Each structure stands twice: as structure tokens, then as C-alpha cells.
Amino acid sequence: MERWTRKAIWIVFFLLFFLSVGCSTSTNPVSPSNLNNTDNVALNHNEQVQENTDNERQIVVGFSQLGSESDWRNANTRSIQDAAKEAGIELLFANAEQSQEKQFEAIRSFIEHKVDVIAVSPVIESGWEPILLEAKQAGIPVILSDRAVQVSDPSLYVTIIGSDFYEEGRKAGKYLIDKMRNETGPVGIVELQGTFGSSPSIERGRGFRDVIKDQENLTILQSEPADFTYEKGKEVMRAFLKERGSEIKVLFAHNDDMALGAIDVIEEYGLRPGKDIVIISVDGTRKAFEMMTEGKINAVVECNPLLGPMLMQAVGEIIAGRTLPKRIVPPESVFTEELAEKEVGNRQY
Ligand code: AHR
């Protein structure tokens, strides 16, 4: 009898041992070599996996960022990386340097590594249907971050977290109408657009036009893409000044970096930015606020890059099986030169 009890104890012991070994094996995907893991996060993850004997596992998100063209973009990247760390989420980060093809490659790599969620900031609006279908067929939910896509099937992505660019264009137009309310003569406008085919460029231009279209004295003289960069902003503004010179009374720049480039060439040309040429910009970076305090930019329509916490929260909700709204818009304001001094110290990017 005693021999049988001892035998039974040994059998139970071996069963428990094998069960515990089976439970502690991590099935987490390995980071691909062309992607950057957010520092230390993988380490924390492994420690956690070893500690937990139940089915808790670290979430892995693949994020395809479109590039690093502006201060806004760099703040956006930092926000997402920091929020991932904070949430204990492993982030596979890929910078596409403005190439849609590179974004496709990154997404394929995320699919191959079986990430839990894919987040993407699409460089342009068109051409996304096939790659999003690949993600859907692999059963990986996709979140659009910042920019939108044109697809016939909205189920190809779960939600879009980002600004209402159309509304931003409208805000710029409304500010201009108010600023020019006592102006009876013709007001010539030039427009520095962002990346050709990108949703902020398309929508900001559309919103602006919709608001000013009934104002007979407001005319858009020229409108060209300047890729959301400081250098291109300089180049295109120089060409505008060469062709239109003193006819230009207003510059609408689709972002701050281009506005800053334009300010430099306006001064080289011998005109006073903010006075001879009214300047309206979008984003709200600290540098643009400094220019506003000097009276060189008249108004900035805020576009919030600090999307990281919202993105990580959405990832958590998806993993928990909850439904998200199709569109999540961050809070945003308009700042004018009168408010700049008060606000400049609060800018986080
Ligand atoms: O998509 C958001 C836009 O992209 C920002 O306005 C611009 O600065 C950035 O590069």
C-alpha cells in the first residue's frame, strides 16, 4: 500500500513538472533584422513571460512610419515609441523614407512575423487595397495612424487615429477671411502644399478652398507641392516670388517646416513675413510659435502629432476584443500671433 502511495506521488510530480515546462515556452515572434525594436522592451517582455505561468503574453505591434520629413513627424515617432514603452508593448519600427513601396515591404515583414497589430502612417492616399487585404487575410488588424487611405472596403482597417485635415484647411480659410475683412482690393494667395497625393495635402487644400470660394477678392495665384520640408518650402516660395513678386499678399503653408523655409526666402527677397505677406501655417511646432512671437507667422492651425497614447490604447482595446469607432480625432486649436507669447512655453514639439 505504502509503495503504491509513493508511486502515485512521483507520477503527480512528473505530470506537474512537464505541464509547467510547457506553459513557460514563449511563442513571441523574433524581431526582423531590418527593423528597430524599441529599447529594452523586448527584455522586459521576456522577463514577464518567464514570470507568468498563465497565458499572458507581451503584445507586439509593427509600425510603418512614412518618414522623417518634418519636426511634426519626428514628434509623432517619439510619441509612438514612448507610448509603446510605457504600455509595455513591443514595437517593431520601420521608417519608409517617403516610399510607399518600402511601407508595403515593412507590412509584409510584420505579417511574416505574426505581429498582433499593424499600425501604418500612409505616405499617400491611393494604392493600399492589395497590401491591406494581405494583412486581413493573415488575420492581423490594421490601425491607420495620422493619414488616411482611399479604399473601397473600409473593413480593411479597424480605425484611423489622426487629425481632421479638411477641418484644418477650413480653419485656415476662416482665419484668412477674418484677417482680410477690411481689405477691399485683390488679395493674391500662394499655397505651399505637402506631399503630392497625401491626405493632409488633399484635404487641407479642399477645406481652405471650400471656405474662401465665395470671397471674390481672395484669389489663389499659385499652388505647388513642397513635400512638407523646409528645403522644398524655400525652393518653391523662391519660384513663387520670382513669378508673382508683390502680387503675393498671403501664404498658406500646409506645414510649419515649409513656412519656415518660405520666411527665409521672403526676407532674402526684401519683404517682411507676417506684414507684407500674411502667413498661415499648420502644425504648431515650437519653432513656428517662436516665429509667431516675432510677428513673422500670423496664425497656426494646430495638428497634433502626439498620437502615441491613443494608438497604444486602441491596440489594447483590439486585443481585448472591444469595438472601436472608425475615426478617432485628437483635440486641436488655432493659435494667432496674439496668443503666441502665452503658449510658446507650453509647446511639447
Ligand atoms: O500628416 C501630417 C503632416 O505630415 C504634418 O502636417 C506634416 O508636418 C507632416 O509631415
mmCIF file with all atom_site columns, C-alpha atoms in Angstrom, residues 21 207 244 258:
data_model
loop_
_atom_site.group_PDB
_atom_site.id
_atom_site.type_symbol
_atom_site.label_atom_id
_atom_site.label_alt_id
_atom_site.label_comp_id
_atom_site.label_asym_id
_atom_site.label_entity_id
_atom_site.label_seq_id
_atom_site.pdbx_PDB_ins_code
_atom_site.Cartn_x
_atom_site.Cartn_y
_atom_site.Cartn_z
_atom_site.occupancy
_atom_site.B_iso_or_equiv
_atom_site.pdbx_formal_charge
_atom_site.auth_seq_id
_atom_site.auth_comp_id
_atom_site.auth_asym_id
_atom_site.auth_atom_id
_atom_site.pdbx_PDB_model_num
ATOM 1 C CA . VAL A 1 21  ? 7.714   23.497 -18.728 1.00 0.00 ? 21  VAL A CA 1
ATOM 2 C CA . GLY A 1 207 ? -11.156 72.711 -46.805 1.00 0.00 ? 207 GLY A CA 1
ATOM 3 C CA . ARG A 1 244 ? 4.397   86.886 -58.753 1.00 0.00 ? 244 ARG A CA 1
ATOM 4 C CA . MET A 1 258 ? 7.646   74.778 -45.309 1.00 0.00 ? 258 MET A CA 1
#
